Amino acid sequence: MPKAEPSASLNFARGPIIYENKRVLEWSKLSYVGLAGTLAMLAGYVPYVSFYKSNAFSNSASENIFVAFHNFSIHYLDAYKVHIPLATAIIAGSVYLNLTALSIFTGNYPTRLVLSDDQELLFVTRLDKHGVASETVYEMAHLEILPPGVKAGLEHLSSQSEDGIWRITCQNTNEEIWVYNDDRCWNPDFKKAFMRRITNLWTPDLGKAY
């Protein structure tokens, strides 16, 4: 059975920064703060105002909710005010689901790639579902830019553009790392050597793309 502890032969000492994209960090945090702020208002501020700043949920104000007047019945959901915790739970659940969906959308874009001293490990920094920077470690031997399914027109793929995107796949965890081809994001001393190590399934002429 594999051990939970990493092998003692692995070198976790940090080496050079080979890729950094601060724009991803800025736009991702803006998206997280905007979405979290909006949903937090719905899940927190609106129920607070309804409970403490108005009488919308009291029996005396029932005629103000949706219809001019209606008789109470034990079969009505709002007769026992059950809709209050139910609606709050639904809104709070939507906050979690939306933040999770946003993390899936932005989580593949790293803000920084750092090689280990022996260049056998890659430290990937990106935002988690809470908008906080987290780090994942991959073995370089598992990383590869998998060839696309198309057989023609490769020169028209977005990755071939100067500002296109490369999709690096970890063949161990099946996770993806999406990095921009823009030279401004890369350390020029390490980009070509790094790309050569993760394009083993491509023909040599791919080198002109990076």
PDB file of C-alpha atoms in Angstrom:
ATOM      1  CA  MET A   1       0.000   0.000   0.000  1.00  0.00           C
ATOM      2  CA  PRO A   2       1.392   3.441  -0.868  1.00  0.00           C
ATOM      3  CA  LYS A   3       2.517   5.550   2.064  1.00  0.00           C
ATOM      4  CA  ALA A   4       0.763   8.809   2.883  1.00  0.00           C
ATOM      5  CA  GLU A   5       4.084  10.564   3.492  1.00  0.00           C
ATOM      6  CA  PRO A   6       6.078  11.819   0.491  1.00  0.00           C
ATOM      7  CA  SER A   7       9.302  10.078  -0.407  1.00  0.00           C
ATOM      8  CA  ALA A   8      12.351  11.354   1.437  1.00  0.00           C
ATOM      9  CA  SER A   9      14.127  11.687  -1.909  1.00  0.00           C
ATOM     10  CA  LEU A  10      11.807  14.492  -3.044  1.00  0.00           C
ATOM     11  CA  ASN A  11      13.268  17.972  -2.860  1.00  0.00           C
ATOM     12  CA  PHE A  12      10.637  20.515  -1.804  1.00  0.00           C
ATOM     13  CA  ALA A  13      13.049  23.442  -1.776  1.00  0.00           C
ATOM     14  CA  ARG A  14      11.766  26.315  -3.901  1.00  0.00           C
ATOM     15  CA  GLY A  15      13.594  27.133  -7.107  1.00  0.00           C
ATOM     16  CA  PRO A  16      12.968  29.766  -9.773  1.00  0.00           C
ATOM     17  CA  ILE A  17       9.621  31.359 -10.580  1.00  0.00           C
ATOM     18  CA  ILE A  18       8.935  30.405 -14.193  1.00  0.00           C
ATOM     19  CA  TYR A  19       5.456  31.888 -14.664  1.00  0.00           C
ATOM     20  CA  GLU A  20       3.470  34.646 -12.965  1.00  0.00           C
ATOM     21  CA  ASN A  21       0.227  36.268 -14.045  1.00  0.00           C
ATOM     22  CA  LYS A  22      -0.998  38.933 -11.631  1.00  0.00           C
ATOM     23  CA  ARG A  23      -3.954  39.783 -13.865  1.00  0.00           C
ATOM     24  CA  VAL A  24      -5.487  36.381 -13.100  1.00  0.00           C
ATOM     25  CA  LEU A  25      -5.172  37.095  -9.374  1.00  0.00           C
ATOM     26  CA  GLU A  26      -6.752  40.542  -9.700  1.00  0.00           C
ATOM     27  CA  TRP A  27      -9.692  39.497 -11.882  1.00  0.00           C
ATOM     28  CA  SER A  28     -10.342  36.306  -9.938  1.00  0.00           C
ATOM     29  CA  LYS A  29     -10.427  38.141  -6.627  1.00  0.00           C
ATOM     30  CA  LEU A  30     -12.694  40.798  -8.124  1.00  0.00           C
ATOM     31  CA  SER A  31     -15.066  38.048  -9.292  1.00  0.00           C
ATOM     32  CA  TYR A  32     -15.013  36.336  -5.896  1.00  0.00           C
ATOM     33  CA  VAL A  33     -15.560  39.548  -3.940  1.00  0.00           C
ATOM     34  CA  GLY A  34     -18.326  40.736  -6.270  1.00  0.00           C
ATOM     35  CA  LEU A  35     -20.200  37.445  -6.254  1.00  0.00           C
ATOM     36  CA  ALA A  36     -19.661  36.753  -2.564  1.00  0.00           C
ATOM     37  CA  GLY A  37     -20.724  40.285  -1.659  1.00  0.00           C
ATOM     38  CA  THR A  38     -23.913  40.089  -3.713  1.00  0.00           C
ATOM     39  CA  LEU A  39     -24.909  36.670  -2.441  1.00  0.00           C
ATOM     40  CA  ALA A  40     -23.955  37.529   1.138  1.00  0.00           C
ATOM     41  CA  MET A  41     -26.341  40.469   0.972  1.00  0.00           C
ATOM     42  CA  LEU A  42     -29.127  38.140  -0.154  1.00  0.00           C
ATOM     43  CA  ALA A  43     -28.307  35.493   2.442  1.00  0.00           C
ATOM     44  CA  GLY A  44     -27.517  37.840   5.339  1.00  0.00           C
ATOM     45  CA  TYR A  45     -28.636  41.420   4.918  1.00  0.00           C
ATOM     46  CA  VAL A  46     -32.074  40.754   3.445  1.00  0.00           C
ATOM     47  CA  PRO A  47     -33.128  38.262   6.180  1.00  0.00           C
ATOM     48  CA  TYR A  48     -31.741  40.625   8.836  1.00  0.00           C
ATOM     49  CA  VAL A  49     -33.807  43.524   7.560  1.00  0.00           C
ATOM     50  CA  SER A  50     -36.851  41.306   7.233  1.00  0.00           C
ATOM     51  CA  PHE A  51     -36.515  39.990  10.797  1.00  0.00           C
ATOM     52  CA  TYR A  52     -35.428  43.081  12.705  1.00  0.00           C
ATOM     53  CA  LYS A  53     -36.256  46.139  10.615  1.00  0.00           C
ATOM     54  CA  SER A  54     -39.749  45.331   9.366  1.00  0.00           C
ATOM     55  CA  ASN A  55     -42.881  43.443  10.279  1.00  0.00           C
ATOM     56  CA  ALA A  56     -43.031  41.537   7.014  1.00  0.00           C
ATOM     57  CA  PHE A  57     -42.995  38.203   8.800  1.00  0.00           C
ATOM     58  CA  SER A  58     -45.521  39.014  11.508  1.00  0.00           C
ATOM     59  CA  ASN A  59     -49.141  37.951  11.420  1.00  0.00           C
ATOM     60  CA  SER A  60     -50.316  41.549  11.385  1.00  0.00           C
ATOM     61  CA  ALA A  61     -48.534  42.239   8.094  1.00  0.00           C
ATOM     62  CA  SER A  62     -49.522  39.117   6.200  1.00  0.00           C
ATOM     63  CA  GLU A  63     -51.782  41.135   3.916  1.00  0.00           C
ATOM     64  CA  ASN A  64     -48.716  42.942   2.604  1.00  0.00           C
ATOM     65  CA  ILE A  65     -47.056  39.787   1.290  1.00  0.00           C
ATOM     66  CA  PHE A  66     -47.838  39.201  -2.415  1.00  0.00           C
ATOM     67  CA  VAL A  67     -51.628  39.379  -2.090  1.00  0.00           C
ATOM     68  CA  ALA A  68     -53.990  41.888  -0.545  1.00  0.00           C
ATOM     69  CA  PHE A  69     -55.652  39.450   1.827  1.00  0.00           C
ATOM     70  CA  HIS A  70     -55.928  35.744   2.459  1.00  0.00           C
ATOM     71  CA  ASN A  71     -57.164  33.567   5.298  1.00  0.00           C
ATOM     72  CA  PHE A  72     -54.685  31.568   7.316  1.00  0.00           C
ATOM     73  CA  SER A  73     -54.806  27.799   7.197  1.00  0.00           C
ATOM     74  CA  ILE A  74     -52.781  25.091   8.864  1.00  0.00           C
ATOM     75  CA  HIS A  75     -51.970  23.907   5.357  1.00  0.00           C
ATOM     76  CA  TYR A  76     -50.238  27.186   4.457  1.00  0.00           C
ATOM     77  CA  LEU A  77     -46.468  27.070   4.517  1.00  0.00           C
ATOM     78  CA  ASP A  78     -46.265  30.626   5.788  1.00  0.00           C
ATOM     79  CA  ALA A  79     -48.818  30.099   8.562  1.00  0.00           C
ATOM     80  CA  TYR A  80     -46.004  28.844  10.789  1.00  0.00           C
ATOM     81  CA  LYS A  81     -43.377  31.050   9.099  1.00  0.00           C
ATOM     82  CA  VAL A  82     -41.560  27.955   7.814  1.00  0.00           C
ATOM     83  CA  HIS A  83     -40.661  29.843   4.648  1.00  0.00           C
ATOM     84  CA  ILE A  84     -38.217  32.049   6.572  1.00  0.00           C
ATOM     85  CA  PRO A  85     -35.578  29.423   7.449  1.00  0.00           C
ATOM     86  CA  LEU A  86     -36.338  27.566   4.228  1.00  0.00           C
ATOM     87  CA  ALA A  87     -35.679  30.603   2.030  1.00  0.00           C
ATOM     88  CA  THR A  88     -32.573  31.509   4.041  1.00  0.00           C
ATOM     89  CA  ALA A  89     -31.206  27.967   3.635  1.00  0.00           C
ATOM     90  CA  ILE A  90     -31.863  28.018  -0.116  1.00  0.00           C
ATOM     91  CA  ILE A  91     -30.122  31.368  -0.530  1.00  0.00           C
ATOM     92  CA  ALA A  92     -27.165  30.280   1.613  1.00  0.00           C
ATOM     93  CA  GLY A  93     -26.912  27.081  -0.446  1.00  0.00           C
ATOM     94  CA  SER A  94     -26.874  29.114  -3.635  1.00  0.00           C
ATOM     95  CA  VAL A  95     -23.951  31.123  -2.230  1.00  0.00           C
ATOM     96  CA  TYR A  96     -21.936  27.938  -1.779  1.00  0.00           C
ATOM     97  CA  LEU A  97     -22.879  26.511  -5.177  1.00  0.00           C
ATOM     98  CA  ASN A  98     -22.063  29.737  -7.010  1.00  0.00           C
ATOM     99  CA  LEU A  99     -18.696  30.088  -5.279  1.00  0.00           C
ATOM    100  CA  THR A 100     -17.926  26.453  -6.122  1.00  0.00           C
ATOM    101  CA  ALA A 101     -18.875  27.033  -9.770  1.00  0.00           C
ATOM    102  CA  LEU A 102     -16.705  30.149  -9.865  1.00  0.00           C
ATOM    103  CA  SER A 103     -13.761  28.220  -8.403  1.00  0.00           C
ATOM    104  CA  ILE A 104     -14.175  25.562 -11.110  1.00  0.00           C
ATOM    105  CA  PHE A 105     -14.094  28.286 -13.770  1.00  0.00           C
ATOM    106  CA  THR A 106     -11.120  30.219 -12.373  1.00  0.00           C
ATOM    107  CA  GLY A 107      -9.311  27.417 -10.533  1.00  0.00           C
ATOM    108  CA  ASN A 108      -7.502  26.192 -13.639  1.00  0.00           C
ATOM    109  CA  TYR A 109      -5.752  29.539 -14.125  1.00  0.00           C
ATOM    110  CA  PRO A 110      -2.633  29.707 -11.922  1.00  0.00           C
ATOM    111  CA  THR A 111      -1.194  32.951 -10.665  1.00  0.00           C
ATOM    112  CA  ARG A 112       2.314  31.527 -10.262  1.00  0.00           C
ATOM    113  CA  LEU A 113       4.388  28.481 -11.228  1.00  0.00           C
ATOM    114  CA  VAL A 114       7.548  27.694  -9.279  1.00  0.00           C
ATOM    115  CA  LEU A 115       9.981  24.854  -9.953  1.00  0.00           C
ATOM    116  CA  SER A 116      11.769  23.002  -7.185  1.00  0.00           C
ATOM    117  CA  ASP A 117      15.539  23.204  -6.880  1.00  0.00           C
ATOM    118  CA  ASP A 118      16.035  19.966  -8.768  1.00  0.00           C
ATOM    119  CA  GLN A 119      13.214  20.912 -11.221  1.00  0.00           C
ATOM    120  CA  GLU A 120      11.346  17.669 -10.567  1.00  0.00           C
ATOM    121  CA  LEU A 121       8.372  19.306  -8.792  1.00  0.00           C
ATOM    122  CA  LEU A 122       6.105  22.156  -9.839  1.00  0.00           C
ATOM    123  CA  PHE A 123       4.421  24.380  -7.224  1.00  0.00           C
ATOM    124  CA  VAL A 124       1.181  25.826  -8.617  1.00  0.00           C
ATOM    125  CA  THR A 125      -0.523  28.748  -6.859  1.00  0.00           C
ATOM    126  CA  ARG A 126      -4.186  29.514  -7.602  1.00  0.00           C
ATOM    127  CA  LEU A 127      -7.346  30.610  -5.818  1.00  0.00           C
ATOM    128  CA  ASP A 128      -9.602  28.136  -4.032  1.00  0.00           C
ATOM    129  CA  LYS A 129     -13.409  28.314  -3.711  1.00  0.00           C
ATOM    130  CA  HIS A 130     -13.066  30.858  -0.897  1.00  0.00           C
ATOM    131  CA  GLY A 131     -10.962  33.247  -2.965  1.00  0.00           C
ATOM    132  CA  VAL A 132      -7.803  32.427  -0.979  1.00  0.00           C
ATOM    133  CA  ALA A 133      -4.518  31.574  -2.683  1.00  0.00           C
ATOM    134  CA  SER A 134      -3.603  27.907  -2.249  1.00  0.00           C
ATOM    135  CA  GLU A 135      -0.699  25.835  -3.523  1.00  0.00           C
ATOM    136  CA  THR A 136      -0.677  22.420  -5.200  1.00  0.00           C
ATOM    137  CA  VAL A 137       2.445  20.373  -5.917  1.00  0.00           C
ATOM    138  CA  TYR A 138       2.792  18.287  -9.098  1.00  0.00           C
ATOM    139  CA  GLU A 139       5.547  16.015 -10.303  1.00  0.00           C
ATOM    140  CA  MET A 140       6.996  17.190 -13.591  1.00  0.00           C
ATOM    141  CA  ALA A 141       6.989  13.613 -14.899  1.00  0.00           C
ATOM    142  CA  HIS A 142       3.176  13.614 -14.754  1.00  0.00           C
ATOM    143  CA  LEU A 143       2.624  16.885 -16.624  1.00  0.00           C
ATOM    144  CA  GLU A 144       1.911  16.942 -20.344  1.00  0.00           C
ATOM    145  CA  ILE A 145       0.179  19.138 -22.909  1.00  0.00           C
ATOM    146  CA  LEU A 146      -2.050  16.520 -24.488  1.00  0.00           C
ATOM    147  CA  PRO A 147      -2.542  16.767 -28.267  1.00  0.00           C
ATOM    148  CA  PRO A 148      -5.995  17.981 -29.330  1.00  0.00           C
ATOM    149  CA  GLY A 149      -8.542  15.700 -30.949  1.00  0.00           C
ATOM    150  CA  VAL A 150      -8.465  17.599 -34.248  1.00  0.00           C
ATOM    151  CA  LYS A 151      -6.175  16.327 -36.981  1.00  0.00           C
ATOM    152  CA  ALA A 152      -5.856  19.467 -39.068  1.00  0.00           C
ATOM    153  CA  GLY A 153      -5.711  23.223 -38.626  1.00  0.00           C
ATOM    154  CA  LEU A 154      -3.440  23.074 -35.598  1.00  0.00           C
ATOM    155  CA  GLU A 155      -1.931  26.395 -36.592  1.00  0.00           C
ATOM    156  CA  HIS A 156      -5.316  28.011 -35.895  1.00  0.00           C
ATOM    157  CA  LEU A 157      -5.587  26.765 -32.278  1.00  0.00           C
ATOM    158  CA  SER A 158      -5.610  29.478 -29.631  1.00  0.00           C
ATOM    159  CA  SER A 159      -2.449  28.055 -28.063  1.00  0.00           C
ATOM    160  CA  GLN A 160      -0.544  28.964 -31.221  1.00  0.00           C
ATOM    161  CA  SER A 161      -1.332  32.672 -30.742  1.00  0.00           C
ATOM    162  CA  GLU A 162       0.962  34.971 -28.823  1.00  0.00           C
ATOM    163  CA  ASP A 163      -1.706  35.478 -26.170  1.00  0.00           C
ATOM    164  CA  GLY A 164      -3.226  31.989 -26.457  1.00  0.00           C
ATOM    165  CA  ILE A 165      -3.673  29.434 -23.679  1.00  0.00           C
ATOM    166  CA  TRP A 166      -1.849  26.145 -23.106  1.00  0.00           C
ATOM    167  CA  ARG A 167      -3.723  23.414 -21.230  1.00  0.00           C
ATOM    168  CA  ILE A 168      -1.292  21.388 -19.125  1.00  0.00           C
ATOM    169  CA  THR A 169      -2.737  18.128 -17.799  1.00  0.00           C
ATOM    170  CA  CYS A 170      -1.530  16.164 -14.805  1.00  0.00           C
ATOM    171  CA  GLN A 171      -1.880  12.575 -15.961  1.00  0.00           C
ATOM    172  CA  ASN A 172      -1.886  11.368 -12.357  1.00  0.00           C
ATOM    173  CA  THR A 173      -4.752  13.487 -10.965  1.00  0.00           C
ATOM    174  CA  ASN A 174      -6.370  14.482 -14.294  1.00  0.00           C
ATOM    175  CA  GLU A 175      -6.269  18.134 -13.183  1.00  0.00           C
ATOM    176  CA  GLU A 176      -5.548  20.900 -15.667  1.00  0.00           C
ATOM    177  CA  ILE A 177      -3.371  24.009 -15.497  1.00  0.00           C
ATOM    178  CA  TRP A 178      -4.203  26.736 -18.006  1.00  0.00           C
ATOM    179  CA  VAL A 179      -1.318  29.106 -18.720  1.00  0.00           C
ATOM    180  CA  TYR A 180      -1.097  31.997 -21.163  1.00  0.00           C
ATOM    181  CA  ASN A 181       1.433  31.881 -23.961  1.00  0.00           C
ATOM    182  CA  ASP A 182       2.168  35.589 -23.461  1.00  0.00           C
ATOM    183  CA  ASP A 183       5.926  36.012 -22.959  1.00  0.00           C
ATOM    184  CA  ARG A 184       5.289  38.765 -20.403  1.00  0.00           C
ATOM    185  CA  CYS A 185       4.069  36.100 -17.971  1.00  0.00           C
ATOM    186  CA  TRP A 186       7.060  33.812 -18.392  1.00  0.00           C
ATOM    187  CA  ASN A 187      10.613  33.741 -17.128  1.00  0.00           C
ATOM    188  CA  PRO A 188      12.518  33.792 -20.448  1.00  0.00           C
ATOM    189  CA  ASP A 189      15.367  31.727 -18.993  1.00  0.00           C
ATOM    190  CA  PHE A 190      13.128  28.738 -18.296  1.00  0.00           C
ATOM    191  CA  LYS A 191      10.135  28.867 -20.653  1.00  0.00           C
ATOM    192  CA  LYS A 192      11.530  26.839 -23.561  1.00  0.00           C
ATOM    193  CA  ALA A 193      13.109  24.176 -21.353  1.00  0.00           C
ATOM    194  CA  PHE A 194       9.871  23.851 -19.371  1.00  0.00           C
ATOM    195  CA  MET A 195       7.724  23.574 -22.498  1.00  0.00           C
ATOM    196  CA  ARG A 196      10.017  20.925 -23.966  1.00  0.00           C
ATOM    197  CA  ARG A 197       9.503  18.768 -20.875  1.00  0.00           C
ATOM    198  CA  ILE A 198       5.689  18.855 -21.160  1.00  0.00           C
ATOM    199  CA  THR A 199       5.346  18.392 -24.938  1.00  0.00           C
ATOM    200  CA  ASN A 200       6.675  14.852 -25.282  1.00  0.00           C
ATOM    201  CA  LEU A 201       3.689  13.788 -27.404  1.00  0.00           C
ATOM    202  CA  TRP A 202       4.141  16.585 -29.963  1.00  0.00           C
ATOM    203  CA  THR A 203       6.349  16.797 -33.017  1.00  0.00           C
ATOM    204  CA  PRO A 204       9.447  19.015 -32.777  1.00  0.00           C
ATOM    205  CA  ASP A 205       7.930  21.755 -34.957  1.00  0.00           C
ATOM    206  CA  LEU A 206       5.679  22.725 -32.050  1.00  0.00           C
ATOM    207  CA  GLY A 207       8.654  24.622 -30.676  1.00  0.00           C
ATOM    208  CA  LYS A 208       7.930  27.533 -32.979  1.00  0.00           C
ATOM    209  CA  ALA A 209       4.706  28.155 -31.059  1.00  0.00           C
ATOM    210  CA  TYR A 210       6.465  28.912 -27.803  1.00  0.00           C
TER     211      TYR A 210
END
